[in-house]
Amino acid sequence: MRFGFHVELRRFGLSILALAFLSLARAAPFAYVPNERSGTVSVIDTTSDRVVATIKTGGKPRGIAATPDGRRLYVSDQPGGALVVVDLAAREVSERIAVGKSPEGVGISRDGAWIAVAVEENNSVSLIRAAAPRDATSVRVGGQNPEHVVFSPDGRWLYVSAEDGAAVDVIDVAKRSAVKSIKVGERPRGIGFLPDGSRAYVAAENSDRVYVIDCGRAEVIAVIAAGKRANGIAVRPDGKVVFVSNGGDASVSAIDVTATVPVGQRPWNMALTPDGKKLYVANGRSNSVSVIDAEGMTPLRDIPVGEAPWGVVVR
C-alpha cells in the first residue's frame, strides 16, 4: 500500500510539473523565423525580444506554420521537396514528409485539422490531414508557381496566391478541389482574413496594391494603394488594422491607420502576437526581424537572426 501511495504521489507530482511547464510555455509566446540560407529556424522570446534558441532544419526552410496547441512547427524545405515537422518541446526535427517539388508557403486551419503546402513546380497544393500526415491530396491550381496558402477562419476555404499570375485560387477544403479564381493585381503574395472571415486582403507585389475581397461573393470590392513591392499581410486580432510589408520601400504600412514604419531591407512575411500588441517582420536582406509596436505604430528594435529570413509565425 505504501509503495502504491508513493507511485501515485510521484505521478501526481509529475503531472503538476507538466502543467507548470505548459503554463510557463504559454505565458510568453515565441516567434519562429525560418532562415532560408542558414537552414535554421530562429526562436524569439516575445517578452525579451531575444533569440533564445536556433533549430536546425537543413535545406532551405521557407513557409512556416504552428499547431494551435504550440507542440509542432511545420516548415517547408524547398530543395528537399519536404514538409519538415519540428517537435517544439525538444526543439528538433521529428519527421520529414514528401510533398513535391519546391514547396513554399505553409498554412494550418484554425482547429489544426488540416495543413496545406503550396508546391511551386507542381502548380498544386498538398492538403494534409494532421491526423494522417502521409495521406495527402494534391490539388491543382490555376496560378503558376503557387506561393502562399491561407485557410479562412472557419476552415471551409483555402486561398492560394501564385508568383506568376494575377489571381487568387479558392479551394473548397471539403471537396479538395479548386472551385474559383479571383482576379487581383500582378504577382499576388501575402493573404490575410478578417477574424470573422468576411473579407480577405491580398498584397500584389508588382501592382503595389492591396486587394480587398468580399469572401461571401468571392470578388474584389476595393483596391488600396500600398508601398513599393507590397507582399506580406498580417491582420490584427481585433480586425481593426491590416499591416502590409513593402519590400521595395523597406517599410510596413497600416491600412486604415495613416502610419508607415521603417524596417530592415526586403521586409517579407509578418506575424502578430496573440494580443495584437507587437508585429514581427522578417527582413530578408538585413538578416533581422523588426519588432513594431502595433498600437502606437513605432519601431521597438531589430533582432539579428539567420541568413535570409523568409517569414514569422508566433505561437
Coordinates of C-alpha atoms in Angstrom, one line a residue:
M1 CA 0.0 0.0 0.0
R2 CA 2.8 2.4 0.9
F3 CA 4.6 1.6 -2.4
G4 CA 1.4 2.3 -4.4
F5 CA 0.9 5.6 -2.5
H6 CA 4.4 6.7 -3.4
V7 CA 3.9 5.8 -7.1
E8 CA 0.6 7.8 -7.2
L9 CA 2.3 10.7 -5.4
R10 CA 5.1 10.6 -7.9
R11 CA 2.7 10.6 -10.8
F12 CA 0.8 13.4 -9.3
G13 CA 4.0 15.4 -8.9
L14 CA 5.0 14.8 -12.5
S15 CA 1.5 15.9 -13.6
I16 CA 1.9 19.2 -11.7
L17 CA 5.3 19.7 -13.2
A18 CA 4.0 19.1 -16.7
L19 CA 1.1 21.5 -16.1
A20 CA 3.5 24.1 -14.8
F21 CA 5.8 23.7 -17.8
L22 CA 2.9 24.0 -20.1
S23 CA 1.6 27.2 -18.4
L24 CA 5.1 28.7 -18.5
A25 CA 5.5 27.8 -22.2
R26 CA 2.2 29.5 -22.9
A27 CA 2.8 32.6 -20.8
A28 CA 5.2 34.1 -23.3
P29 CA 4.6 33.3 -27.0
F30 CA 7.6 32.6 -29.2
A31 CA 8.2 33.9 -32.7
Y32 CA 9.6 31.4 -35.1
V33 CA 11.6 32.6 -38.1
P34 CA 12.8 30.4 -40.9
N35 CA 16.2 31.4 -42.3
E36 CA 16.4 30.0 -45.8
R37 CA 20.2 30.4 -46.3
S38 CA 21.1 29.2 -42.9
G39 CA 18.9 26.1 -42.9
T40 CA 17.6 27.1 -39.5
V41 CA 14.6 28.4 -37.5
S42 CA 15.3 31.2 -35.0
V43 CA 13.3 31.2 -31.8
I44 CA 12.5 34.6 -30.4
D45 CA 11.1 35.1 -26.9
T46 CA 8.5 37.9 -27.4
T47 CA 8.8 39.1 -23.8
S48 CA 12.5 39.9 -24.1
D49 CA 12.7 40.1 -27.9
R50 CA 15.8 38.0 -27.9
V51 CA 16.8 34.9 -29.9
V52 CA 16.7 32.1 -27.3
A53 CA 17.3 29.1 -29.5
T54 CA 18.2 28.0 -33.0
I55 CA 16.6 24.9 -34.6
K56 CA 18.5 23.2 -37.4
T57 CA 16.2 22.0 -40.1
G58 CA 18.7 21.8 -43.0
G59 CA 17.8 22.5 -46.6
K60 CA 16.1 25.8 -47.4
P61 CA 13.3 26.5 -44.9
R62 CA 10.6 28.9 -46.2
G63 CA 6.9 28.6 -45.3
I64 CA 6.1 28.0 -41.7
A65 CA 3.0 27.3 -39.6
A66 CA 2.5 26.2 -35.9
T67 CA -0.2 24.0 -34.5
P68 CA -2.8 25.7 -32.3
D69 CA -1.5 23.8 -29.2
G70 CA 2.0 25.0 -29.8
R71 CA 3.5 21.5 -29.9
R72 CA 4.7 21.4 -33.5
L73 CA 6.0 23.5 -36.3
Y74 CA 5.5 22.7 -40.0
V75 CA 8.3 24.1 -42.2
S76 CA 8.7 23.7 -46.0
D77 CA 12.1 22.6 -47.2
Q78 CA 12.3 23.9 -50.8
P79 CA 15.2 21.8 -52.3
G80 CA 14.3 18.7 -50.3
G81 CA 10.7 18.7 -51.5
A82 CA 9.5 18.0 -48.0
L83 CA 7.4 19.3 -45.1
V84 CA 9.6 19.3 -42.0
V85 CA 7.9 18.6 -38.7
V86 CA 9.6 20.2 -35.6
D87 CA 8.8 19.0 -32.1
L88 CA 8.8 22.2 -30.1
A89 CA 9.3 20.6 -26.7
A90 CA 12.6 19.1 -28.0
R91 CA 13.2 21.9 -30.5
E92 CA 14.3 19.4 -33.1
V93 CA 13.1 17.8 -36.3
S94 CA 10.9 14.8 -35.7
E95 CA 9.7 13.9 -39.2
R96 CA 10.0 14.8 -42.9
I97 CA 7.0 14.4 -45.2
A98 CA 7.5 14.4 -49.0
V99 CA 5.1 16.9 -50.7
G100 CA 6.5 17.6 -54.2
K101 CA 9.0 19.8 -56.0
S102 CA 9.8 23.2 -54.4
P103 CA 7.3 23.6 -51.6
E104 CA 6.8 27.2 -50.5
G105 CA 4.1 28.6 -48.2
V106 CA 2.5 26.5 -45.4
G107 CA -0.9 27.1 -43.8
I108 CA -2.8 25.4 -41.0
S109 CA -6.5 25.5 -40.2
R110 CA -7.6 27.2 -37.0
D111 CA -8.6 23.9 -35.5
G112 CA -5.3 22.3 -36.5
A113 CA -7.0 19.5 -38.5
W114 CA -5.6 20.5 -41.9
I115 CA -2.2 21.5 -43.2
A116 CA -1.7 23.0 -46.6
V117 CA 1.6 23.4 -48.6
A118 CA 2.0 25.4 -51.8
V119 CA 4.0 23.2 -54.2
E120 CA 5.6 25.6 -56.7
E121 CA 6.9 23.4 -59.5
N122 CA 3.9 21.1 -59.5
N123 CA 1.5 24.1 -59.6
S124 CA -0.5 22.4 -56.9
V125 CA -1.4 22.5 -53.2
S126 CA -0.8 19.5 -51.0
L127 CA -3.7 19.1 -48.5
I128 CA -2.7 17.1 -45.5
R129 CA -4.8 15.8 -42.6
A130 CA -2.9 16.4 -39.4
A131 CA -4.2 13.0 -38.1
A132 CA -2.8 11.2 -41.1
P133 CA 0.1 13.3 -42.4
R134 CA 1.2 10.8 -45.1
D135 CA -2.2 10.6 -46.7
A136 CA -2.1 13.8 -48.7
T137 CA -4.3 15.1 -51.5
S138 CA -2.7 17.1 -54.4
V139 CA -5.0 19.8 -55.7
R140 CA -4.1 21.5 -59.0
V141 CA -4.5 25.3 -59.1
G142 CA -4.6 27.8 -62.0
G143 CA -1.9 30.1 -60.8
Q144 CA 1.7 29.3 -61.8
N145 CA 4.2 28.8 -59.0
P146 CA 1.8 29.0 -56.0
E147 CA 3.4 30.5 -53.0
H148 CA 1.0 31.4 -50.1
V149 CA -1.8 29.2 -48.7
V150 CA -4.1 30.6 -46.1
F151 CA -7.2 29.0 -44.6
S152 CA -10.4 31.1 -43.9
P153 CA -11.1 31.3 -40.2
D154 CA -13.9 28.7 -40.5
G155 CA -11.6 26.3 -42.3
R156 CA -14.0 26.0 -45.2
W157 CA -11.9 27.7 -47.9
L158 CA -8.2 27.8 -48.7
Y159 CA -6.9 30.9 -50.6
V160 CA -3.8 30.4 -52.8
S161 CA -1.7 33.1 -54.3
A162 CA 0.8 32.4 -57.2
E163 CA 4.0 34.1 -58.0
D164 CA 3.3 34.1 -61.8
G165 CA -0.3 35.2 -62.2
A166 CA -2.8 37.8 -61.3
A167 CA -5.5 35.9 -59.4
V168 CA -6.2 34.0 -56.2
D169 CA -7.4 30.4 -56.4
V170 CA -10.0 29.3 -53.9
I171 CA -10.0 25.7 -52.8
D172 CA -13.1 24.1 -51.2
V173 CA -11.4 22.1 -48.4
A174 CA -14.2 19.6 -48.0
K175 CA -14.2 18.8 -51.7
R176 CA -10.4 19.1 -52.0
S177 CA -10.7 20.9 -55.3
A178 CA -10.2 24.4 -56.7
V179 CA -13.6 26.0 -57.3
K180 CA -12.9 29.6 -58.2
S181 CA -10.3 32.1 -59.3
I182 CA -10.5 35.7 -58.2
K183 CA -8.7 38.3 -60.3
V184 CA -6.3 40.6 -58.4
G185 CA -3.1 42.5 -59.3
E186 CA 0.1 41.0 -60.7
R187 CA 2.1 38.7 -58.6
P188 CA -0.2 38.3 -55.6
R189 CA 1.7 37.4 -52.4
G190 CA 0.5 37.6 -48.8
I191 CA -3.1 36.9 -47.8
G192 CA -4.9 37.7 -44.5
F193 CA -8.5 37.3 -43.4
L194 CA -10.6 39.4 -41.0
P195 CA -11.4 37.4 -37.9
D196 CA -15.0 36.9 -38.9
G197 CA -13.9 35.7 -42.4
S198 CA -16.0 38.4 -44.2
R199 CA -13.0 39.9 -46.0
A200 CA -9.6 38.8 -47.3
Y201 CA -6.7 41.2 -48.0
V202 CA -4.2 40.2 -50.8
A203 CA -0.9 42.1 -51.4
A204 CA 0.0 42.2 -55.1
E205 CA 3.8 42.8 -55.4
N206 CA 4.0 44.1 -59.0
S207 CA 0.9 46.3 -58.6
D208 CA 1.9 48.0 -55.3
R209 CA -1.7 47.4 -54.2
V210 CA -3.7 45.5 -51.6
Y211 CA -6.9 43.9 -53.0
V212 CA -9.9 43.5 -50.7
I213 CA -12.1 40.5 -51.4
D214 CA -15.7 40.0 -50.2
C215 CA -15.4 36.4 -49.2
G216 CA -19.2 35.8 -49.4
R217 CA -19.3 36.9 -53.1
A218 CA -15.7 35.9 -53.8
E219 CA -14.9 39.1 -55.6
V220 CA -12.8 42.2 -55.2
I221 CA -14.6 45.1 -53.7
A222 CA -11.8 47.6 -53.1
V223 CA -8.2 48.3 -54.1
I224 CA -5.9 50.1 -51.7
A225 CA -2.6 51.7 -52.6
A226 CA 0.4 50.3 -50.7
G227 CA 4.1 50.8 -50.8
K228 CA 6.5 49.6 -53.4
R229 CA 6.5 45.8 -54.0
A230 CA 3.8 45.1 -51.4
N231 CA 4.0 41.5 -50.2
G232 CA 3.3 40.4 -46.6
I233 CA 0.0 40.7 -44.9
A234 CA -0.9 40.5 -41.2
V235 CA -4.3 41.3 -39.6
R236 CA -4.6 42.4 -36.0
P237 CA -6.7 40.0 -33.9
D238 CA -9.4 42.6 -33.4
G239 CA -9.6 43.1 -37.2
K240 CA -9.2 46.9 -37.0
V241 CA -5.8 47.2 -38.7
V242 CA -4.3 45.3 -41.6
F243 CA -0.5 45.5 -42.0
V244 CA 1.3 45.3 -45.3
S245 CA 5.1 44.9 -45.8
N246 CA 6.6 46.9 -48.6
G247 CA 9.6 45.0 -50.0
G248 CA 10.9 47.9 -52.2
D249 CA 10.4 50.6 -49.6
A250 CA 11.8 48.8 -46.5
S251 CA 8.7 49.7 -44.6
V252 CA 5.4 48.4 -43.2
S253 CA 2.2 50.3 -43.7
A254 CA -1.1 50.0 -41.7
I255 CA -4.3 50.1 -43.7
D256 CA -6.9 52.4 -42.0
V257 CA -4.2 54.0 -40.0
T258 CA -2.1 56.7 -41.5
A259 CA 1.3 55.4 -40.5
T260 CA 4.4 53.9 -42.1
V261 CA 7.2 52.4 -40.1
P262 CA 10.8 51.9 -41.4
V263 CA 12.1 48.4 -41.0
G264 CA 15.0 46.4 -42.5
Q265 CA 15.7 45.7 -46.2
R266 CA 13.4 43.5 -48.1
P267 CA 10.7 43.1 -45.5
W268 CA 8.8 39.9 -46.3
N269 CA 6.3 38.0 -44.2
M270 CA 5.0 39.0 -40.8
A271 CA 3.1 37.9 -37.7
L272 CA 1.4 39.5 -34.7
T273 CA 1.5 38.4 -31.1
P274 CA -1.9 36.9 -29.9
D275 CA -2.7 40.2 -28.1
G276 CA -2.1 42.2 -31.2
K277 CA 0.4 44.5 -29.5
K278 CA 3.6 43.5 -31.3
L279 CA 4.3 42.9 -35.0
Y280 CA 7.3 40.9 -36.1
V281 CA 8.7 41.5 -39.6
A282 CA 11.2 39.2 -41.4
N283 CA 13.8 41.3 -43.2
G284 CA 15.2 39.1 -45.9
R285 CA 18.2 41.2 -46.9
S286 CA 19.0 42.5 -43.5
N287 CA 19.1 39.1 -41.7
S288 CA 16.9 40.5 -39.0
V289 CA 13.4 40.7 -37.6
S290 CA 12.0 44.2 -36.9
V291 CA 9.6 44.5 -33.9
I292 CA 6.9 47.1 -34.1
D293 CA 4.5 48.5 -31.5
A294 CA 1.4 47.6 -33.4
E295 CA -0.8 50.0 -31.4
G296 CA 1.5 53.0 -31.5
M297 CA 3.0 52.2 -34.9
T298 CA 6.5 52.8 -33.7
P299 CA 9.7 50.7 -34.1
L300 CA 10.9 48.9 -31.0
R301 CA 14.0 47.1 -32.0
D302 CA 15.7 44.9 -34.7
I303 CA 16.7 41.3 -33.8
P304 CA 19.5 39.6 -35.7
V305 CA 18.6 36.1 -36.9
G306 CA 19.9 33.7 -39.5
E307 CA 20.6 34.5 -43.2
A308 CA 17.6 35.5 -45.4
P309 CA 14.7 35.2 -43.0
W310 CA 11.5 34.4 -45.0
G311 CA 8.7 34.8 -42.5
V312 CA 7.4 34.6 -39.0
V313 CA 4.9 32.6 -37.0
V314 CA 4.0 33.4 -33.4
R315 CA 2.7 30.7 -31.0

